[in-house]
CSV table of C-alpha atoms in Angstrom, one decimal:
chain,number,residue,atom,x,y,z
A,29,MET,CA,15.3,-63.6,-7.1
A,30,THR,CA,12.1,-62.2,-5.4
A,31,ARG,CA,8.9,-62.8,-7.7
A,32,ARG,CA,5.7,-62.0,-6.3
A,33,ALA,CA,2.2,-62.2,-7.8
A,34,VAL,CA,-1.5,-62.7,-6.5
A,35,LEU,CA,-3.1,-65.5,-8.3
A,36,GLY,CA,-6.7,-66.2,-8.9
A,37,GLY,CA,-9.9,-65.0,-10.5
A,38,SER,CA,-12.9,-62.9,-9.0
A,39,ALA,CA,-11.9,-63.5,-5.4
A,40,ALA,CA,-8.4,-62.1,-5.9
A,41,LEU,CA,-9.9,-59.3,-8.0
A,42,ALA,CA,-12.2,-58.2,-5.1
A,43,ALA,CA,-9.6,-58.7,-2.4
A,44,GLY,CA,-6.7,-57.3,-4.2
A,45,ALA,CA,-7.7,-53.8,-4.3
A,46,LEU,CA,-8.9,-54.0,-0.6
A,47,THR,CA,-5.7,-55.2,0.7
A,48,ALA,CA,-3.4,-53.4,-1.7
A,49,GLY,CA,-2.2,-51.1,1.2
A,50,CYS,CA,-0.6,-54.0,3.0
A,51,ASP,CA,2.0,-54.2,0.3
A,52,SER,CA,2.7,-50.6,-0.6
A,53,GLY,CA,6.2,-49.7,0.3
A,54,SER,CA,7.7,-47.2,-2.2
A,55,GLY,CA,11.0,-47.3,-0.6
A,56,ALA,CA,10.8,-50.0,2.1
A,57,LYS,CA,13.5,-52.6,1.8
A,58,SER,CA,13.0,-56.3,1.4
A,59,ASP,CA,15.8,-59.0,1.4
A,60,GLY,CA,18.0,-56.2,2.7
A,61,SER,CA,18.5,-54.6,-0.7
A,62,LYS,CA,15.4,-54.5,-3.0
A,63,GLN,CA,12.6,-51.8,-2.7
A,64,LYS,CA,9.1,-53.0,-2.3
A,65,VAL,CA,6.6,-51.7,-4.9
A,66,SER,CA,3.0,-52.5,-5.1
A,67,TYR,CA,1.2,-52.8,-8.6
A,68,LEU,CA,-2.4,-53.3,-9.7
A,69,THR,CA,-3.4,-54.3,-13.0
A,70,SER,CA,-5.8,-52.0,-14.9
A,71,PHE,CA,-8.8,-54.5,-14.5
A,72,GLY,CA,-8.6,-58.2,-13.5
A,73,ALA,CA,-6.3,-60.5,-14.9
A,74,LEU,CA,-6.6,-60.7,-18.6
A,75,GLY,CA,-4.0,-61.3,-21.5
A,76,ARG,CA,-3.7,-57.7,-22.0
A,77,GLU,CA,-2.1,-57.3,-18.7
A,78,GLY,CA,0.3,-60.0,-19.3
A,79,TYR,CA,3.3,-57.4,-19.8
A,80,ALA,CA,3.6,-57.0,-15.8
A,81,TYR,CA,4.0,-60.5,-15.4
A,82,VAL,CA,6.5,-61.0,-18.1
A,83,ALA,CA,8.5,-58.2,-16.2
A,84,LEU,CA,8.3,-60.1,-13.3
A,85,ALA,CA,9.2,-63.5,-14.8
A,86,LYS,CA,12.2,-62.0,-16.9
A,87,GLY,CA,13.8,-60.4,-13.9
A,88,TYR,CA,13.4,-56.9,-15.2
A,89,PHE,CA,12.1,-55.6,-11.8
A,90,ASP,CA,14.9,-57.6,-10.0
A,91,GLN,CA,17.5,-56.1,-12.1
A,92,ALA,CA,16.0,-52.6,-11.4
A,93,GLY,CA,16.2,-53.6,-7.5
A,94,LEU,CA,12.6,-53.9,-7.1
A,95,ASP,CA,10.6,-56.4,-5.3
A,96,VAL,CA,7.1,-56.0,-7.0
A,97,THR,CA,3.9,-57.1,-6.0
A,98,ILE,CA,1.1,-57.6,-8.6
A,99,LYS,CA,-2.6,-57.7,-7.8
A,100,PRO,CA,-5.6,-57.5,-10.0
A,101,GLY,CA,-7.0,-54.0,-10.2
A,102,THR,CA,-10.8,-53.2,-10.2
A,103,GLY,CA,-10.7,-50.4,-12.8
A,104,THR,CA,-9.6,-46.7,-13.3
A,105,GLY,CA,-12.0,-45.3,-10.6
A,106,ASN,CA,-10.8,-47.5,-7.7
A,107,ASN,CA,-7.2,-48.0,-8.6
A,108,LEU,CA,-6.6,-44.0,-8.7
A,109,LYS,CA,-8.2,-43.8,-5.3
A,110,LEU,CA,-6.1,-46.3,-3.8
A,111,ILE,CA,-3.0,-44.6,-5.4
A,112,ALA,CA,-4.1,-41.2,-4.3
A,113,ALA,CA,-4.4,-42.6,-0.6
A,114,GLY,CA,-1.1,-44.2,-0.6
A,115,LYS,CA,-2.2,-47.7,-0.7
A,116,VAL,CA,-0.7,-48.7,-3.9
A,117,ASP,CA,2.2,-47.4,-5.8
A,118,PHE,CA,1.4,-47.7,-9.5
A,119,SER,CA,-1.4,-48.7,-11.6
A,120,PRO,CA,-2.3,-48.4,-15.5
A,121,CYS,CA,-5.5,-46.2,-15.7
A,122,ASP,CA,-7.5,-45.0,-18.6
A,123,PHE,CA,-6.1,-41.6,-19.3
A,124,THR,CA,-9.4,-40.2,-20.6
A,125,GLY,CA,-11.3,-41.5,-17.6
A,126,THR,CA,-8.7,-40.1,-15.2
A,127,LEU,CA,-8.8,-36.7,-16.7
A,128,ILE,CA,-12.5,-36.9,-16.0
A,129,GLN,CA,-12.1,-38.1,-12.5
A,130,ILE,CA,-9.2,-35.5,-11.7
A,131,SER,CA,-11.4,-32.7,-13.0
A,132,LYS,CA,-14.3,-33.6,-10.5
A,133,GLU,CA,-12.3,-35.0,-7.3
A,134,LYS,CA,-8.7,-33.2,-7.6
A,135,LEU,CA,-6.9,-36.5,-6.8
A,136,PRO,CA,-3.2,-36.1,-6.3
A,137,VAL,CA,-1.9,-38.6,-9.0
A,138,THR,CA,0.1,-38.2,-12.0
A,139,ALA,CA,0.8,-40.0,-15.0
A,140,VAL,CA,4.4,-41.3,-15.6
A,141,ALA,CA,4.3,-43.5,-18.6
A,142,ALA,CA,2.0,-44.4,-21.4
A,143,ILE,CA,1.0,-48.2,-22.0
A,144,HIS,CA,-1.2,-47.4,-25.0
A,145,GLU,CA,-0.3,-44.5,-27.2
A,146,ARG,CA,-3.7,-44.6,-28.9
A,147,SER,CA,-7.3,-45.1,-27.4
A,148,MET,CA,-8.2,-48.6,-27.4
A,149,SER,CA,-11.9,-47.7,-27.0
A,150,ALA,CA,-14.2,-49.2,-29.5
A,151,ILE,CA,-17.8,-50.2,-30.1
A,152,MET,CA,-18.2,-54.0,-31.2
A,153,ALA,CA,-21.2,-55.6,-32.8
A,154,LEU,CA,-21.4,-59.0,-34.5
A,155,ALA,CA,-21.0,-59.8,-38.0
A,156,GLY,CA,-24.3,-60.2,-39.9
A,157,ASP,CA,-26.2,-58.3,-37.5
A,158,GLY,CA,-26.4,-55.2,-39.7
A,159,ILE,CA,-23.8,-52.9,-38.2
A,160,ALA,CA,-20.5,-52.5,-40.4
A,161,ASP,CA,-19.8,-48.8,-39.9
A,162,PRO,CA,-20.5,-46.0,-37.5
A,163,LYS,CA,-23.6,-44.9,-39.5
A,164,ASP,CA,-25.2,-48.2,-38.9
A,165,LEU,CA,-25.3,-47.4,-35.0
A,166,GLU,CA,-28.2,-45.1,-35.4
A,167,GLY,CA,-31.3,-46.5,-34.1
A,168,ARG,CA,-29.5,-49.2,-32.2
A,169,THR,CA,-28.9,-49.8,-28.6
A,170,VAL,CA,-25.5,-50.1,-27.1
A,171,ALA,CA,-24.4,-51.6,-23.8
A,172,ASP,CA,-21.5,-50.6,-21.5
A,173,GLY,CA,-20.5,-50.1,-18.0
A,174,ALA,CA,-22.2,-47.2,-16.1
A,175,GLY,CA,-19.9,-43.9,-16.7
A,176,SER,CA,-17.6,-45.7,-18.9
A,177,THR,CA,-15.1,-43.8,-21.3
A,178,ASN,CA,-17.0,-45.2,-24.3
A,179,GLN,CA,-20.1,-43.4,-23.2
A,180,THR,CA,-18.6,-40.3,-22.2
A,181,MET,CA,-16.7,-39.7,-25.5
A,182,PHE,CA,-19.5,-41.2,-27.7
A,183,PRO,CA,-20.9,-37.6,-28.6
A,184,VAL,CA,-17.4,-36.5,-29.8
A,185,TYR,CA,-16.9,-39.8,-31.6
A,186,ALA,CA,-20.3,-39.6,-33.2
A,187,LYS,CA,-19.8,-36.0,-34.4
A,188,LEU,CA,-16.5,-36.8,-36.1
A,189,ALA,CA,-17.9,-40.1,-37.5
A,190,GLY,CA,-20.9,-38.1,-39.1
A,191,ILE,CA,-23.8,-39.6,-36.9
A,192,ASP,CA,-26.2,-38.4,-34.7
A,193,PRO,CA,-25.3,-39.6,-31.0
A,194,LYS,CA,-29.1,-38.8,-30.0
A,195,LYS,CA,-30.1,-41.5,-32.4
A,196,VAL,CA,-28.1,-44.3,-30.3
A,197,LYS,CA,-29.5,-45.6,-26.9
A,198,TRP,CA,-27.0,-46.8,-24.3
A,199,VAL,CA,-27.9,-49.0,-21.7
A,200,ASN,CA,-25.7,-50.1,-18.6
A,201,PHE,CA,-24.3,-53.6,-17.9
A,202,PRO,CA,-21.5,-54.7,-15.6
A,203,PRO,CA,-18.4,-55.0,-17.7
A,204,PRO,CA,-17.9,-58.9,-17.3
A,205,GLN,CA,-21.4,-59.3,-18.8
A,206,LEU,CA,-21.0,-57.2,-21.9
A,207,ALA,CA,-19.8,-60.1,-24.1
A,208,SER,CA,-22.5,-62.5,-23.1
A,209,VAL,CA,-25.2,-59.7,-23.3
A,210,LEU,CA,-24.0,-59.1,-26.9
A,211,ALA,CA,-23.9,-62.8,-27.9
A,212,ALA,CA,-27.4,-63.3,-26.5
A,213,LYS,CA,-28.6,-60.3,-28.8
A,214,LYS,CA,-29.9,-58.4,-26.0
A,215,VAL,CA,-28.2,-55.3,-27.5
A,216,ASP,CA,-26.9,-54.4,-30.9
A,217,ALA,CA,-23.5,-53.5,-29.9
A,218,ILE,CA,-21.2,-53.0,-26.8
A,219,GLY,CA,-18.5,-50.8,-25.6
A,220,GLN,CA,-15.3,-52.4,-25.3
A,221,PHE,CA,-11.4,-52.2,-25.8
A,222,VAL,CA,-10.1,-53.4,-29.1
A,223,VAL,CA,-8.3,-56.2,-27.6
A,224,GLY,CA,-11.4,-57.8,-26.1
A,225,GLN,CA,-12.3,-59.0,-29.7
A,226,PRO,CA,-11.2,-62.6,-28.8
A,227,LEU,CA,-13.2,-62.5,-25.7
A,228,VAL,CA,-16.3,-61.4,-27.6
A,229,GLU,CA,-15.9,-63.8,-30.2
A,230,GLN,CA,-15.4,-66.7,-28.0
A,231,ALA,CA,-18.7,-65.7,-26.2
A,232,ALA,CA,-20.5,-65.7,-29.5
A,233,LYS,CA,-19.0,-69.2,-30.2
A,234,GLY,CA,-16.7,-68.1,-32.9
A,235,LYS,CA,-18.8,-65.5,-34.7
A,236,LYS,CA,-16.8,-62.7,-35.9
A,237,ALA,CA,-16.8,-59.3,-34.3
A,238,VAL,CA,-17.4,-56.0,-36.1
A,239,VAL,CA,-14.9,-53.5,-34.3
A,240,LEU,CA,-15.5,-49.7,-34.8
A,241,PRO,CA,-12.2,-48.2,-32.9
A,242,TYR,CA,-12.5,-44.7,-31.5
A,243,SER,CA,-8.9,-44.0,-32.7
A,244,THR,CA,-10.2,-43.7,-36.3
A,245,TYR,CA,-11.3,-40.4,-35.4
A,246,LEU,CA,-9.9,-39.4,-32.1
A,247,ARG,CA,-6.3,-40.0,-32.8
A,248,ASP,CA,-4.9,-37.8,-29.9
A,249,LEU,CA,-6.3,-39.8,-26.9
A,250,TYR,CA,-3.9,-42.0,-24.9
A,251,SER,CA,-5.5,-45.2,-23.3
A,252,ASN,CA,-4.0,-47.0,-20.4
A,253,THR,CA,-1.3,-44.8,-18.7
A,254,VAL,CA,0.7,-45.5,-15.7
A,255,PHE,CA,-0.1,-43.4,-12.7
A,256,THR,CA,1.5,-43.0,-9.4
A,257,SER,CA,0.9,-40.5,-6.6
A,258,GLU,CA,2.2,-37.1,-6.7
A,259,LYS,CA,3.9,-37.5,-3.5
A,260,LEU,CA,5.9,-40.7,-4.9
A,261,ALA,CA,6.8,-38.8,-8.0
A,262,LYS,CA,8.1,-35.8,-6.1
A,263,GLU,CA,10.0,-37.7,-3.4
A,264,LYS,CA,11.3,-40.8,-5.2
A,265,PRO,CA,11.7,-39.9,-8.9
A,266,ASP,CA,14.5,-42.4,-9.2
A,267,LEU,CA,12.2,-45.2,-8.1
A,268,VAL,CA,9.5,-44.2,-10.4
A,269,LYS,CA,11.9,-44.4,-13.5
A,270,LYS,CA,13.3,-47.7,-12.3
A,271,PHE,CA,9.8,-49.2,-12.2
A,272,THR,CA,8.3,-47.8,-15.4
A,273,GLY,CA,11.7,-48.6,-17.2
A,274,ALA,CA,11.3,-52.4,-16.0
A,275,LEU,CA,7.7,-52.6,-16.8
A,276,LEU,CA,7.9,-51.0,-20.4
A,277,LYS,CA,10.7,-53.6,-20.9
A,278,GLY,CA,8.2,-56.2,-20.2
A,279,LEU,CA,5.7,-54.4,-22.6
A,280,GLU,CA,7.9,-54.3,-25.5
A,281,TYR,CA,9.0,-58.1,-24.9
A,282,SER,CA,5.3,-59.1,-24.7
A,283,VAL,CA,4.1,-57.5,-27.9
A,284,THR,CA,7.0,-58.7,-29.7
A,285,HIS,CA,6.9,-62.4,-28.2
A,286,PRO,CA,3.0,-62.6,-27.6
A,287,ASP,CA,3.0,-66.5,-27.7
A,288,GLU,CA,5.9,-66.8,-24.8
A,289,ALA,CA,4.4,-63.8,-23.0
A,290,ALA,CA,0.9,-65.5,-23.0
A,291,GLN,CA,2.4,-68.7,-21.6
A,292,ILE,CA,4.2,-66.8,-18.8
A,293,PHE,CA,1.0,-65.0,-18.1
A,294,VAL,CA,-0.9,-68.1,-17.7
A,295,LYS,CA,1.7,-69.6,-15.3
A,296,TYR,CA,0.7,-66.9,-12.8
A,297,GLN,CA,-3.0,-66.8,-13.9
A,298,PRO,CA,-3.9,-70.6,-14.5
A,299,THR,CA,-7.4,-69.7,-15.2
A,300,GLN,CA,-6.7,-67.7,-18.3
A,301,ASN,CA,-6.4,-69.2,-21.9
A,302,VAL,CA,-3.0,-69.0,-23.6
A,303,LYS,CA,-4.2,-68.6,-27.1
A,304,GLU,CA,-6.8,-65.8,-26.2
A,305,SER,CA,-4.0,-64.0,-24.1
A,306,ALA,CA,-1.6,-64.1,-27.1
A,307,ALA,CA,-4.3,-62.9,-29.3
A,308,GLU,CA,-4.9,-59.9,-27.2
A,309,LEU,CA,-1.3,-59.0,-27.0
A,310,ARG,CA,-1.1,-59.3,-30.7
A,311,LEU,CA,-4.2,-57.0,-31.1
A,312,MET,CA,-2.3,-54.5,-28.5
A,313,ALA,CA,0.8,-54.1,-30.4
A,314,PRO,CA,0.0,-51.3,-32.7
A,315,TYR,CA,-1.5,-49.3,-29.9
A,316,VAL,CA,1.6,-49.4,-27.7
A,317,LYS,CA,4.2,-48.1,-30.2
A,318,SER,CA,5.0,-44.5,-30.2
A,319,ALA,CA,5.0,-42.4,-33.6
A,320,GLY,CA,8.0,-40.9,-34.8
A,321,GLY,CA,10.4,-43.4,-33.1
A,322,ALA,CA,9.8,-42.2,-29.5
A,323,PRO,CA,10.6,-44.9,-26.9
A,324,TYR,CA,7.6,-47.2,-25.4
A,325,GLY,CA,5.9,-45.1,-22.8
A,326,ALA,CA,6.5,-41.6,-24.1
A,327,LEU,CA,4.1,-38.9,-23.1
A,328,ASP,CA,3.7,-35.7,-25.3
A,329,ASP,CA,2.6,-32.7,-23.4
A,330,LYS,CA,1.0,-31.1,-26.7
A,331,ARG,CA,-1.0,-34.4,-27.1
A,332,VAL,CA,-2.1,-34.3,-23.5
A,333,ALA,CA,-3.1,-30.7,-24.0
A,334,ARG,CA,-5.2,-31.7,-27.1
A,335,SER,CA,-6.8,-34.5,-25.1
A,336,ILE,CA,-7.8,-31.9,-22.5
A,337,ALA,CA,-9.3,-29.6,-25.2
A,338,ILE,CA,-11.2,-32.5,-26.8
A,339,LEU,CA,-12.8,-33.4,-23.4
A,340,GLN,CA,-13.4,-29.8,-22.4
A,341,GLY,CA,-15.2,-29.4,-25.9
A,342,ALA,CA,-17.3,-32.6,-25.1
A,343,GLY,CA,-18.3,-31.0,-21.7
A,344,ALA,CA,-16.8,-33.9,-19.9
A,345,ILE,CA,-14.2,-31.8,-18.0
A,346,ALA,CA,-14.5,-28.2,-16.5
A,347,PRO,CA,-11.9,-25.6,-17.8
A,348,GLY,CA,-8.8,-25.0,-16.1
A,349,LEU,CA,-7.1,-28.6,-16.2
A,350,THR,CA,-3.5,-28.3,-17.8
A,351,PRO,CA,-0.9,-31.0,-18.9
A,352,GLU,CA,1.3,-30.3,-16.0
A,353,LYS,CA,-1.5,-31.0,-13.4
A,354,VAL,CA,-2.1,-34.5,-14.8
A,355,ALA,CA,1.4,-35.9,-15.9
A,356,SER,CA,5.2,-35.6,-14.9
A,357,PHE,CA,6.6,-35.4,-18.2
A,358,SER,CA,10.3,-35.2,-16.7
A,359,LEU,CA,9.8,-38.9,-15.5
A,360,ALA,CA,8.4,-40.3,-18.6
A,361,PRO,CA,10.7,-42.1,-21.2
């Protein structure tokens, strides 16, 4: 059984994306039978990414006839460019961020399965610091990475939450520094995925985090969604279905067995913490289950259309983008 994963922390994170092209095969054979596939995590090697390693360890990729190499990704923007250039085959990218990037750059990429059926974007503060609901954000300073989805969508979120976005100041910090910046009280709140709560509370030495999820008001937005190139989706649809089927099997197993999944993940990424990784997977579970009994990974063209409309209304993307230009619904579960 062939199992591949790139281990390590920041060095692997930096090198993984740069060398991803070396492993991209999308049809090349290894061991005389298995098709080589390259995959980048959404960002780094955190517990929330553990499902891919579970699919590897449990043999789901092997059973699909795939030889999958996993490397840490560096975020939606870079991951999409590597997919578009044919240097990597698949990666989960933030759907909202992708719509914005596609609108600007016309990248030849397409969504083939949802990982998170609801947006996981949120604003986090620390308990006791005076922020308990969205209204408390007025007059405060919020930190996030430059150009983040949280910042882009905040005016829409604020409008629906009944607050004035002009009364909230945003400042930019590198994403890895956000939890420590909040813990040091350099800002009042930070943009974060909901599953980042354990990391924030660890940085704050156990102080509880207050989580304000965007999905409370923005219910149609997907979060991380598996993307591949338009070329691969068109030329090798069976390969796409095999890969996403195995990956989603790992996702389902991970959110229903978070403790075991975290232990598997840490074997591949020994610098990570089992307890925190399991906590992230537990927090992620409600966000990966489709409404109405749809299978894991389902993509709804009407929801995608509503997402596009929301972003156009916010002025984040130009008119003209349609669901068919961003997603291959026939390949989704």
